[in-house]
Coordinates of C-alpha atoms and ligand atoms in Angstrom, one line a residue:
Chain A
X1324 CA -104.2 12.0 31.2
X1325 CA -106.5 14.9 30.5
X1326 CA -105.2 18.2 32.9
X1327 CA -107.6 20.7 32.6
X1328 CA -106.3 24.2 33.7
X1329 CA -108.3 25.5 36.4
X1330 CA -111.0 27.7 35.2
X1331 CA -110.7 31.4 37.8
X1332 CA -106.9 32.3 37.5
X1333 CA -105.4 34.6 35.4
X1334 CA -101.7 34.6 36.0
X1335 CA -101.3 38.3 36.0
X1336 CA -103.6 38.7 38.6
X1337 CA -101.5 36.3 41.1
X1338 CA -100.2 38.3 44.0
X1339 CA -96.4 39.4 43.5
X1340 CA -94.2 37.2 46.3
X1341 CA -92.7 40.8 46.7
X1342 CA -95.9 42.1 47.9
X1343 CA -96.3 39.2 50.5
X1344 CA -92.7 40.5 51.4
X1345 CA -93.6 43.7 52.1
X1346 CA -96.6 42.5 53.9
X1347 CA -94.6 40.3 55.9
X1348 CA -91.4 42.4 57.1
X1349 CA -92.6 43.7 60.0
X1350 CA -93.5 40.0 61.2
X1351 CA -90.3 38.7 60.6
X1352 CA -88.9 37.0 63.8
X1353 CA -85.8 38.6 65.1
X1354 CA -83.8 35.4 65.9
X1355 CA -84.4 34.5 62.3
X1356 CA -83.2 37.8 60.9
X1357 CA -80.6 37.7 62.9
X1358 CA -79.5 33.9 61.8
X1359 CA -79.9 34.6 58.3
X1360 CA -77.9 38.1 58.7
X1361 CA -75.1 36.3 60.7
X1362 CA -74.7 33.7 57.9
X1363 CA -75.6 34.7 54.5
X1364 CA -74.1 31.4 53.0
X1365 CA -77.4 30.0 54.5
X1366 CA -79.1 31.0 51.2
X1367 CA -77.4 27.7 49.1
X1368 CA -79.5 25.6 51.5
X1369 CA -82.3 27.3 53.3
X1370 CA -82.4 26.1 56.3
X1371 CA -84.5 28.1 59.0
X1372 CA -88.4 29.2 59.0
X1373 CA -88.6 33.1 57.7
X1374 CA -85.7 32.4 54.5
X1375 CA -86.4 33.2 51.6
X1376 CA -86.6 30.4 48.7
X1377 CA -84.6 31.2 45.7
X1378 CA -86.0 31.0 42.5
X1379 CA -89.6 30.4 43.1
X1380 CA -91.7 30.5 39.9
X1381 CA -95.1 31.1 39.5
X1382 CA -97.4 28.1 38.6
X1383 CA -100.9 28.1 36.8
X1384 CA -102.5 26.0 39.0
X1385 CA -102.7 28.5 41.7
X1386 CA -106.1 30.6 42.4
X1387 CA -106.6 34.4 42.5
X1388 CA -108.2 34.1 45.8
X1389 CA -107.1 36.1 48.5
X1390 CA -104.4 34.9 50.6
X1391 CA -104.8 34.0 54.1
X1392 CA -102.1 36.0 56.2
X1393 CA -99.4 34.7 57.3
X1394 CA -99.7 34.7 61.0
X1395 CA -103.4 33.0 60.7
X1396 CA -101.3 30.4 58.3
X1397 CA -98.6 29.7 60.9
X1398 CA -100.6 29.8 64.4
X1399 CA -103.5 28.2 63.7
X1400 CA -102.3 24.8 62.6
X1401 CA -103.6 20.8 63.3
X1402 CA -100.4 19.1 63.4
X1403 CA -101.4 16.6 66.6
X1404 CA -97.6 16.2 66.9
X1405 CA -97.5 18.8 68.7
X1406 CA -100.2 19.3 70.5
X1407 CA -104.2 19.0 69.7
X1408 CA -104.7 22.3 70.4
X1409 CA -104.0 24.6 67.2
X1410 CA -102.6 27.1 68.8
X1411 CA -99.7 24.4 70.2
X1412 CA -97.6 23.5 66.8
X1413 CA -96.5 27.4 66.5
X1414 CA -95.3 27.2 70.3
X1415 CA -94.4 23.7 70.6
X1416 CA -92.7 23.0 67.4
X1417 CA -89.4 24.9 67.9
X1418 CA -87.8 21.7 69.3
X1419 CA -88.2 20.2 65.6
X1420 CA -84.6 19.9 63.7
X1421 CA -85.0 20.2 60.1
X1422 CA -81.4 19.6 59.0
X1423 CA -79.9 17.4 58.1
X1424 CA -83.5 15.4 56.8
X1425 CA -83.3 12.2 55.0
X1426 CA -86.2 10.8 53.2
X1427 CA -86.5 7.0 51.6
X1428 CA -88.1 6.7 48.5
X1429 CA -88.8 3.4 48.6
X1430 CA -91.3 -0.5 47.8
X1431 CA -92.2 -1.4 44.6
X1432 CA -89.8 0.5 42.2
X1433 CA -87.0 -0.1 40.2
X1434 CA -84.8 2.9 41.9
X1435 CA -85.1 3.1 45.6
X1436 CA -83.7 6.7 46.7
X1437 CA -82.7 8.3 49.6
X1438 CA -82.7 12.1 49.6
X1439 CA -80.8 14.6 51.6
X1440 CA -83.4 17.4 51.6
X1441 CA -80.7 19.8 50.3
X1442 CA -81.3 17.5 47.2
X1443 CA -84.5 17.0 47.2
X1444 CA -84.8 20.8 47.3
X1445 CA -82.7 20.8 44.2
X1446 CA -84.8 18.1 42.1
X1447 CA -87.1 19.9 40.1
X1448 CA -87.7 24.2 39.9
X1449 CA -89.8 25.4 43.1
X1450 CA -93.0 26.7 41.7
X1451 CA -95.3 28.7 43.6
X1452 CA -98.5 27.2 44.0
X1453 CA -101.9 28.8 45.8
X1454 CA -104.2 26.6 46.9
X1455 CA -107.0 26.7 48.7
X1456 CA -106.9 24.2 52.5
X1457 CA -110.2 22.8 53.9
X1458 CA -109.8 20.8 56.7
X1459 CA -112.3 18.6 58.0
X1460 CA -112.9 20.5 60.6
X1461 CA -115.0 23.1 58.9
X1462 CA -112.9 26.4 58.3
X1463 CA -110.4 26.7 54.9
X1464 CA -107.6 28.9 54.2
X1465 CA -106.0 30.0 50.8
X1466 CA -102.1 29.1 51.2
X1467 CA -98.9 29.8 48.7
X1468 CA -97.3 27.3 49.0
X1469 CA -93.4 26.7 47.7
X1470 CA -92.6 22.7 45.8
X1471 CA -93.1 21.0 42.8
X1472 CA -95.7 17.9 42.2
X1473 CA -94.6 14.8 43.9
X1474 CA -94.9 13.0 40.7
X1475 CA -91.2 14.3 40.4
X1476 CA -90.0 12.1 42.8
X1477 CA -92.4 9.1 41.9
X1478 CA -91.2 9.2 38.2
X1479 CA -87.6 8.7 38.9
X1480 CA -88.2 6.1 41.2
X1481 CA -89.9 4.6 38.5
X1482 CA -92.8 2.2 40.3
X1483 CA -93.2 -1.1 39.4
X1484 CA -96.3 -2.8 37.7
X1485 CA -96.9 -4.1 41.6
X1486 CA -97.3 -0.2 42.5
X1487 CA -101.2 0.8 43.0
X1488 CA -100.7 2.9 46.2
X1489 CA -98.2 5.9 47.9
X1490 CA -97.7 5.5 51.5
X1491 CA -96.4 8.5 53.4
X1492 CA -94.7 8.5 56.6
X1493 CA -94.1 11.1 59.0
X1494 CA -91.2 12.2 61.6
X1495 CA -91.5 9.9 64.7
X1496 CA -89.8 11.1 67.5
X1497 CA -91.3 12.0 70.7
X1498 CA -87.9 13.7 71.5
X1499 CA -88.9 16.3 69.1
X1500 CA -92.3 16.1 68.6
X1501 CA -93.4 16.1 72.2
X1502 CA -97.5 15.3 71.1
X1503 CA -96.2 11.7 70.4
X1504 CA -95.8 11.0 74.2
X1505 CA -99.6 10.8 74.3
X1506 CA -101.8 8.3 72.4
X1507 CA -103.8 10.4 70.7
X1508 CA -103.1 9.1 67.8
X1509 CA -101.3 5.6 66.8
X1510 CA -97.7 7.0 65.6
X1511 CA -96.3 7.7 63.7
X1512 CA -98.7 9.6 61.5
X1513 CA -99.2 7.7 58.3
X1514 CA -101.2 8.9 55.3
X1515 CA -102.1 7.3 51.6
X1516 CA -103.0 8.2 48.2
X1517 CA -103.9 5.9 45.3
X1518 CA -100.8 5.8 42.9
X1519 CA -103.0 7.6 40.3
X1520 CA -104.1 10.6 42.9
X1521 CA -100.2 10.6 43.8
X1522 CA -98.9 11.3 40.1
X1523 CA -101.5 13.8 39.7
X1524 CA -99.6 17.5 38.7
X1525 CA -101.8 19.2 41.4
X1526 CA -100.7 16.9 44.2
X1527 CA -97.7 19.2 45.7
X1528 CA -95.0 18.5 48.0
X1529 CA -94.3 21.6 49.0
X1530 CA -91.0 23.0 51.0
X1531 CA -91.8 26.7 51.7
X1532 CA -95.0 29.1 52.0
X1533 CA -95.1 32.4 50.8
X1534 CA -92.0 32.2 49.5
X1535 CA -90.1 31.3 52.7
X1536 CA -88.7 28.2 54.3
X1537 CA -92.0 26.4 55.9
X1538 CA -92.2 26.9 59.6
X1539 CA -91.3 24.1 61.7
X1540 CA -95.7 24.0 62.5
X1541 CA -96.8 23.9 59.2
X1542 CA -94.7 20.7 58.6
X1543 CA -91.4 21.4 57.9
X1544 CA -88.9 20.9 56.1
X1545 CA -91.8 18.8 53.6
X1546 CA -94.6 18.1 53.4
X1547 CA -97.7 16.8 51.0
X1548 CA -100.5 19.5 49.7
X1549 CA -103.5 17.3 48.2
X1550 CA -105.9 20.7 47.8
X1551 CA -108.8 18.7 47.0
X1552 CA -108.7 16.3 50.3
X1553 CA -109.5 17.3 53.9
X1554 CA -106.4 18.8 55.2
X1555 CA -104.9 15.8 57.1
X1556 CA -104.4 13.8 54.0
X1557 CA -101.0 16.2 53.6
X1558 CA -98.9 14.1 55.7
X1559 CA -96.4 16.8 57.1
X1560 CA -92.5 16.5 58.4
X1561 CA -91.8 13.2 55.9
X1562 CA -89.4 11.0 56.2
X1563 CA -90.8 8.0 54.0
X1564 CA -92.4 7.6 50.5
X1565 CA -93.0 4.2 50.0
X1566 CA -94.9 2.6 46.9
X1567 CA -97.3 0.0 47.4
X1568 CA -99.4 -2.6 46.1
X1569 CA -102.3 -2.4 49.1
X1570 CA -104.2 0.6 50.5
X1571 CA -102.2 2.1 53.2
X1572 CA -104.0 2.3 56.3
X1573 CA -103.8 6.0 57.5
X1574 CA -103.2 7.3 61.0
X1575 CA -107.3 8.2 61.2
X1576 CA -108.2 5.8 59.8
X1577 CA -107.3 3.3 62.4
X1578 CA -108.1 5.7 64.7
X1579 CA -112.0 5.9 63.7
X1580 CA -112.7 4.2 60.5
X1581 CA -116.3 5.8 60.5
X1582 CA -115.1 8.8 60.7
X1583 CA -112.0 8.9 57.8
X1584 CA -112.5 7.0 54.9
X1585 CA -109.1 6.4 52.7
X1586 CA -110.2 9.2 50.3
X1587 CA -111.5 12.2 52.1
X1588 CA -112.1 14.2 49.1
X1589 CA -113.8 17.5 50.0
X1590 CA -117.6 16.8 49.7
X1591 CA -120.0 19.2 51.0
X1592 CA -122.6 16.3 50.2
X1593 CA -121.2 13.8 52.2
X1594 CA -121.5 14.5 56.2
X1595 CA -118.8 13.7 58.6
X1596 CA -120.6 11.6 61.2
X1597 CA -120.7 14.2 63.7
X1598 CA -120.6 17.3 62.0
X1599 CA -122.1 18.7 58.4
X1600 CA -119.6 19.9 55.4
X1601 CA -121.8 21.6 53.4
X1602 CA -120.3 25.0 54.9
X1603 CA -117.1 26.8 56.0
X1604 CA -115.5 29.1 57.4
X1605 CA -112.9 31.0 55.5
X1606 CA -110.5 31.9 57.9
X1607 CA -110.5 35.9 57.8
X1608 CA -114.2 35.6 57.0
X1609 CA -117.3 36.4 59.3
X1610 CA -119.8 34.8 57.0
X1611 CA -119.9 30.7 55.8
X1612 CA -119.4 30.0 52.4
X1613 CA -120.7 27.0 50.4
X1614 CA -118.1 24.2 50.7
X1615 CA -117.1 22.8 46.8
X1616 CA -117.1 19.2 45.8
X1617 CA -113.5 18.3 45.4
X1618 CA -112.7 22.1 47.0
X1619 CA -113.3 23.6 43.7
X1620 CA -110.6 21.2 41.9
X1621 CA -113.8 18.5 40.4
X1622 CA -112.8 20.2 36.8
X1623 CA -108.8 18.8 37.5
X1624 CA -109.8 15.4 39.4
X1625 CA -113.2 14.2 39.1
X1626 CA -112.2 12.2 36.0
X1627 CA -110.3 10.0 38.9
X1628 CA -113.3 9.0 40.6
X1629 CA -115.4 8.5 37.8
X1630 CA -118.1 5.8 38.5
X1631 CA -117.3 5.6 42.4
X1632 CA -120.0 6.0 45.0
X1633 CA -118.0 8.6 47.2
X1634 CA -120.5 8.0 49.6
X1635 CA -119.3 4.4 50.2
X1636 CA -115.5 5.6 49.5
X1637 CA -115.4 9.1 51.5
Chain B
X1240 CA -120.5 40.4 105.1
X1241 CA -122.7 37.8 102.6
X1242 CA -124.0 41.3 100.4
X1243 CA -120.4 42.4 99.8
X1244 CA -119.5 38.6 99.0
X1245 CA -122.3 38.4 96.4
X1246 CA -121.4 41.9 94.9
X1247 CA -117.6 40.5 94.3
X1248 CA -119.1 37.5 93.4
X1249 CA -121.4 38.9 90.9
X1250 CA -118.5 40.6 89.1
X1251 CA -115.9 37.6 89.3
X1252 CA -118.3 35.8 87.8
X1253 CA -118.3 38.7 85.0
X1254 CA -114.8 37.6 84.4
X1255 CA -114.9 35.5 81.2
X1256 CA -117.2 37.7 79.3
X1257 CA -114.8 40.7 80.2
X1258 CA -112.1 38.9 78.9
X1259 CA -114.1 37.7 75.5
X1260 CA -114.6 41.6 75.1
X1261 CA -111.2 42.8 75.6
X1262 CA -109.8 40.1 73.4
X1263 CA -112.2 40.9 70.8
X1264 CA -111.6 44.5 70.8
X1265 CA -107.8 44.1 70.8
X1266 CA -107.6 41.0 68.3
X1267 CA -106.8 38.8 70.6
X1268 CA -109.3 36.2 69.7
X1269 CA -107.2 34.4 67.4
X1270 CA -107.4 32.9 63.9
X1271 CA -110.9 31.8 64.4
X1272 CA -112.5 34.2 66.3
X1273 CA -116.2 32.8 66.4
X1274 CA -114.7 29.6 67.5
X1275 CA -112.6 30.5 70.3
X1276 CA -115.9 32.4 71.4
X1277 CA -118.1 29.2 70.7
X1278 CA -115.8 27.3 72.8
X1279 CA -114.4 29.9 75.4
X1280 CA -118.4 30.4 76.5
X1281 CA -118.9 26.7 76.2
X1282 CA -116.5 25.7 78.6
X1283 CA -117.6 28.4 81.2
X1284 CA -121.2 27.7 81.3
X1285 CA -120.2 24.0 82.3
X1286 CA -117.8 25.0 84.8
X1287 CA -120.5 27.2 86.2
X1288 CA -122.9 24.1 86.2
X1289 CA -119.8 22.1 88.2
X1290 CA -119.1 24.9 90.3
X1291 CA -123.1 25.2 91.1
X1292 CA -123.2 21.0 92.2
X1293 CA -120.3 22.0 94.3
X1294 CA -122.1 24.4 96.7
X1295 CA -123.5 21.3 98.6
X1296 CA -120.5 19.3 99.1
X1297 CA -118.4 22.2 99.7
X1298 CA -121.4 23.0 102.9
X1299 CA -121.3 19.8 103.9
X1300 CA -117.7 18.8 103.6
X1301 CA -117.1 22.5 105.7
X1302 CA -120.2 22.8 108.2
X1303 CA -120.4 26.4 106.2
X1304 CA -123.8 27.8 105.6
X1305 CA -123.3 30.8 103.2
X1306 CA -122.0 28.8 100.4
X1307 CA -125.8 28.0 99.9
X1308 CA -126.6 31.6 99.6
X1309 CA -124.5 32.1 96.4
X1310 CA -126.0 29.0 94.7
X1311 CA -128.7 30.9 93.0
X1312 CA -126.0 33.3 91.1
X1313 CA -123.7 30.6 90.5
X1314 CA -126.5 28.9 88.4
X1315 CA -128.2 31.9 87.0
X1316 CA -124.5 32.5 85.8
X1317 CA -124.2 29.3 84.6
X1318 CA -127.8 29.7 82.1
X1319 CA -126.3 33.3 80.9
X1320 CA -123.0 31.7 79.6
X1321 CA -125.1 29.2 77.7
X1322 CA -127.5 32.0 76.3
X1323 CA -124.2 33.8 75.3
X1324 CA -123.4 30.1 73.7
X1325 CA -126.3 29.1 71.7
X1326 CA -126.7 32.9 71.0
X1327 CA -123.1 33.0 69.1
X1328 CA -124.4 29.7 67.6
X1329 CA -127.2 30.9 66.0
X1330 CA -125.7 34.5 65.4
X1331 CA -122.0 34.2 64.8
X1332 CA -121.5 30.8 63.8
X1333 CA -124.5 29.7 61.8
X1334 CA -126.0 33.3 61.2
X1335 CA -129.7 32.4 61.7
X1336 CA -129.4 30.0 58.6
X1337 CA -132.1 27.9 60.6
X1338 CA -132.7 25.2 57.9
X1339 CA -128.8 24.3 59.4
X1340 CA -129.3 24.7 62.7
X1341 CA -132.5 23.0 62.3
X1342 CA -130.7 19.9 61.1
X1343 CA -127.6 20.2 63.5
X1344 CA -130.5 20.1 66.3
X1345 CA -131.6 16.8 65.1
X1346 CA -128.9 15.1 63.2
X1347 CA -126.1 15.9 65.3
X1348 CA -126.1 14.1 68.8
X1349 CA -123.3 16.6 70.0
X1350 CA -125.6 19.7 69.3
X1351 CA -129.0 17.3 70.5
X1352 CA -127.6 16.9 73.7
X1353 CA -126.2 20.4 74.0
X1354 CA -129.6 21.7 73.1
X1355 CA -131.6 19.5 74.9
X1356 CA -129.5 20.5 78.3
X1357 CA -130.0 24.4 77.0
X1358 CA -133.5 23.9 77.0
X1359 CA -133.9 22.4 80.1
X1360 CA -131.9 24.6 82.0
X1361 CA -134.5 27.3 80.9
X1362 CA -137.8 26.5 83.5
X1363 CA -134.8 26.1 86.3
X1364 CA -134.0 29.4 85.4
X1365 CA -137.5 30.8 85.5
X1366 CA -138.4 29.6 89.2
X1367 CA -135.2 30.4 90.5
X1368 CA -136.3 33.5 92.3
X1369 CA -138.3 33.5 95.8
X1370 CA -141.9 33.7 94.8
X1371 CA -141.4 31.1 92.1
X1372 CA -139.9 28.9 95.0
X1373 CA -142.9 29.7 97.3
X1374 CA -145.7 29.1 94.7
X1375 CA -143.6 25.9 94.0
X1376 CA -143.3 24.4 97.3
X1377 CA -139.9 23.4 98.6
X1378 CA -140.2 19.7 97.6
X1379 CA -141.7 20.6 94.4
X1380 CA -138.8 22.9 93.9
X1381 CA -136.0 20.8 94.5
X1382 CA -137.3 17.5 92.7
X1383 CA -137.3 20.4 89.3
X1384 CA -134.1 21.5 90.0
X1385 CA -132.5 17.8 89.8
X1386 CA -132.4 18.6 86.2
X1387 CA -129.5 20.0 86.9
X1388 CA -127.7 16.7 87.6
X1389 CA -129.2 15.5 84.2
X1390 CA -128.3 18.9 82.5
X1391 CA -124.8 18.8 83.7
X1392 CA -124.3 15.0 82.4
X1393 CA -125.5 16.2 79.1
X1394 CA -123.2 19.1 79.1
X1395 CA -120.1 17.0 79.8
X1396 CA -121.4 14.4 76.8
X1397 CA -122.1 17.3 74.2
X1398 CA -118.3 18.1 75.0
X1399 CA -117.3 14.5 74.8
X1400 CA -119.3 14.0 71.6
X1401 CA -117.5 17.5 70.0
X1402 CA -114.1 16.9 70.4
X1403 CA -111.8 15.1 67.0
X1404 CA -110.2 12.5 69.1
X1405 CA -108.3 14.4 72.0
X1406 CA -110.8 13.8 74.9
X1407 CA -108.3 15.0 77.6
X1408 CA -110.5 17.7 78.5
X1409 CA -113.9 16.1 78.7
X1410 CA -112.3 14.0 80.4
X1411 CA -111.4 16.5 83.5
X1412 CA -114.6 17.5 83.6
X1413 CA -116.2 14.2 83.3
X1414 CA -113.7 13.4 86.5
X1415 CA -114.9 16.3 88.4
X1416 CA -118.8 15.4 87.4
X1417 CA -118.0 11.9 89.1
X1418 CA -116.8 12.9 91.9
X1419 CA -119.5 16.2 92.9
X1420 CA -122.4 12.9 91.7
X1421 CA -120.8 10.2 93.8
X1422 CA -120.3 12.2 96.7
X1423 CA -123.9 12.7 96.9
X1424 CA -124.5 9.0 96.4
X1425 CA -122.2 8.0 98.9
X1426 CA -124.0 10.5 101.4
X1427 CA -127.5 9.3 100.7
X1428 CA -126.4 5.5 101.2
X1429 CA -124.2 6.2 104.6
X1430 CA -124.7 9.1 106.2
X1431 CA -128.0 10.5 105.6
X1432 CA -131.4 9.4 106.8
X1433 CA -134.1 8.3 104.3
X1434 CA -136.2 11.3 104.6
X1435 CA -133.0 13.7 103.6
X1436 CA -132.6 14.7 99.5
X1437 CA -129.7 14.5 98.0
Ligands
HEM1159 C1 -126.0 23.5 78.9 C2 -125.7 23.5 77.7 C3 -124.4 23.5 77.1 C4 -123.1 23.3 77.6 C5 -122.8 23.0 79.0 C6 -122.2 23.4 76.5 C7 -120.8 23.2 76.7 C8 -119.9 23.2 75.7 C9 -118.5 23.0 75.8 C10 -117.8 22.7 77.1 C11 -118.0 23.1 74.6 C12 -116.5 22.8 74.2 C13 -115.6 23.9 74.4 C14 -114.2 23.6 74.0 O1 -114.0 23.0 73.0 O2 -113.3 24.1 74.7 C15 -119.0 23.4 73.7 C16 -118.8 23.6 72.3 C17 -119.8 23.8 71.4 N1 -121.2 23.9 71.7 FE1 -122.0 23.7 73.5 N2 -122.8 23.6 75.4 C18 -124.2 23.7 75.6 C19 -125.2 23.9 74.7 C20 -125.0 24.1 73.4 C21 -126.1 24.4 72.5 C22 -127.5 24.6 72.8 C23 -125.5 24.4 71.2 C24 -126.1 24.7 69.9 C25 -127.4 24.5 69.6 C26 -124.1 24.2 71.4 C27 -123.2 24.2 70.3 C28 -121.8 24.1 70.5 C29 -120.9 24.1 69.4 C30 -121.2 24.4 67.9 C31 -119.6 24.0 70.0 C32 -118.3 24.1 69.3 C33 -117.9 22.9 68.6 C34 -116.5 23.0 68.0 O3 -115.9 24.1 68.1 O4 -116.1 22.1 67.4 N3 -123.8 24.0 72.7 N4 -120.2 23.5 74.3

């Protein structure tokens, strides 16, 4: 396959992780400080929201774009497991325990695998990645995020010929995630991509954001980042990879199939039923700006939808 | 005793916007500032629509009579919140791009429904004072002002029709909708006489 580089990056022009340091020392929570000061051996296995990731290299696939803070990044999240509202995950999410984690690679592959996350963490080098987020919704944030592409994983599971489709699974557990004592959605949250989307070198599955541990709200201690789908295709807190030969149903999908389609590629020419995406709001920004087919990624994964009608797959 | 009432009234009902300022002035408005204030402005011109339908059951229920003299403010208050609404939707949130708000007016039933309620709201708002009431004739008056029933239904369906897939708070106001409608209904069919409105 054909990976184009994205076209507006220049690597020197990336924003130092030092600088987003610097920028975000006087936010750092005091209970984390203090954890991390108390027990520096912590820094093997990063454990806790606000430590640093060692050795996080920078990537080429990341934009220049400016950076969305890191307090709008971490309190205004969708994460329904929590809590619909989006100001709920950063409160409500503290009761999440992120170690120890196990996640089961598993279906149609040769090598079925079960990860601690420690070595997970340690599978492939951490790259640094910044990609724009749109979310369905409207608004769109540019995020740095910390992992490597998923097709790590995939690869040395080694799929079999019977593998067309990656499900993903998240966290169930009311106990912790007190949003799954209501029905709003049909848990535990499930998300898809087609095995060729999955292997793709942009598709990320990240473990940190700027540079630091991912707080427990922005889906810790992993998640998916698919930058040019609608934001809730990046299952978050997952426990389950499993290769498959039909098209998962996702958690929105079955709970309004007119709404969310299986692909949800960013489309500013295809409407959401009840709402346009043509425009959105960057979050920082007064003004709208034009929403871009595949979020600006068409020159990196267009080539996978070549001949579709994404108006009959949206 | 009613004139200092409506005076502390007046700036109660002042309350939300004060707090919109002072959050805005102090950051306080969150990540998304022109959607907590699309929302925040939203919700308080249908609670001042709810709180309007319940002046009646509330004189009824109590025997009181000066709950009917705030009634007026209550749903003059109610049609400034939703000026304040559609005007950060056309300001803020769309910034007079009308070819889109032209197109969320008519493709969008949330926004339809919304708009159609703001509209209507507008001639209740014009007659509210005295003379209009006078020129209008009582009976005229009050068959107009049932829009509000109508615009309040639309306001709880715009909500309904907005929200992702949470409907817990439509819901409550739905609920509280229900109950300020049915009461009426239940005292047209038992306890009033055929000539009484509702
Ligand atoms: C009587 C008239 C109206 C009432 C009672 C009303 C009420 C509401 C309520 C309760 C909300 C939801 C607040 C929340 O999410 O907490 C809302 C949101 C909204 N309303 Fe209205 N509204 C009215 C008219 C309008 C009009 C005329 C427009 C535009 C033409 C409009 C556009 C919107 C938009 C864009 C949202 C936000 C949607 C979102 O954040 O996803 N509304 N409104």
């Amino acid at each position: 396959m054909l990976i184009k580089r994205p076209t507006d990056i220049c690597p020197s022009e990336i924003t130092d992780r030092e600088i987003y340091r610097a920028r975000r020392q006087f936010l750092q929570s005091v209970p984390a400080a203090l954890a991390v000061a108390a027990a520096p051996g912590l820094f093997a296995t990063p454990a806790f929201a606000a430590e640093k990731l060692p050795g996080v290299r920078k990537n080429p696939f990341s934009t220049n774009e400016q950076a969305t803070p890191y307090k709008e990044v971490t309190t205004y999240n969708n994460f329904y497991e929590f809590g619909t509202d989006k100001a709920d995950p950063a409160q409500a999410a503290k009761t999440l325990i992120t170690r120890p984690w196990t996640v089961f690679v598993e279906g149609e592959v040769k090598n079925p695998r079960t990860y601690a996350i420690e070595d997970l963490l340690r599978l492939a080098p951490l790259e640094e990645r910044i990609y724009r987020l749109r979310c369905v919704e409207g608004w769109s944030m540019v995020i740095p995020w910390a992992g490597f592409s998923l097709n790590e994983i995939i690869r040395r599971a080694e799929p079999t010929g019977n593998a067309k489709f990656v499900e993903f699974v998240s966290l169930h557990d009311p106990k912790q995630m007190p949003g799954q004592r209501s029905g709003v959605l049909d848990w535990p949250y499930v998300e898809g991509l087609r095995l060729d989307e999955a292997m793709h070198p942009l598709t990320l599955l990240a473990f940190g954001l700027y540079g630091e541990v991912l707080p427990q709200q922005n889906g810790a201690p992993l998640r998916l980042v698919v930058p040019w789908k609608y934001g809730f295709k990046s299952a978050k807190s997952i426990v389950r990879i499993r290769l498959v030969e039909k098209p998962p149903v996702s958690a929105w999908m079955r709970a309004a199939p007119g709404e969310y389609g299986f692909f949800s590629n960013v489309n500013p020419a295809v409407d959401h039923p009840r709402w346009s995406q043509a425009r959105e709001r960057r979050i920082g920004e007064f003004f709208k700006r034009a929403t871009l087919p595949f979020n600006g990624y068409g020159e990196q994964v267009a080539q996978l939808y070549a001949g579709m009608d994404l108006k009959k797959y949206f | 005793m009613v004139k200092h009432g409506k005076i502390l009234l007046f700036l109660a009902c002042l309350i939300p916007l004060a707090r919109l300022l002072w959050l805005g002035f102090n950051g306080g408005l969150g990540a998304n500032p022109i959607e907590f204030i699309t929302r925040s402005t939203g919700t308080w011109t249908l609670t001042f629509l709810l709180v309007t339908l319940g002046v009646t059951p509330l004189r009824r229920l109590s025997g009181w009579q000066w709950p009917i003299r705030l009634r007026r403010m209550l749903g003059l208050f109610a049609f400034f919140y939703a000026c304040l609404h559609f005007t950060t939707y056309i300001w803020l949130d769309q910034f007079f791009d009308f070819s889109g708000i032209y197109q969320d007016i008519f493709k969008r039933p949330f926004i339809t429904i919304g708009f159609t309620s703001f509209l209507l709201l507008i001639p209740l708002a014009v007659t509210s004072t005295q003379a209009m009431m006078r020129r209008l004739g009582g009976r005229n008056w009050q068959r107009l002002h049932r829009l509000v029933y109508l615009i309040t239904v639309g306001g709880v369906l715009h909500y309904w029709w907005l929200v992702k897939k949470d409907v817990t708070q439509p819901a409550i106001y739905a609920a509280v909708l229900v109950l300020l409608l049915g009461y009426r209904l239940w005292y047209r069919l038992f306890r009033a006489g055929p000539k009484n409105g509702v």
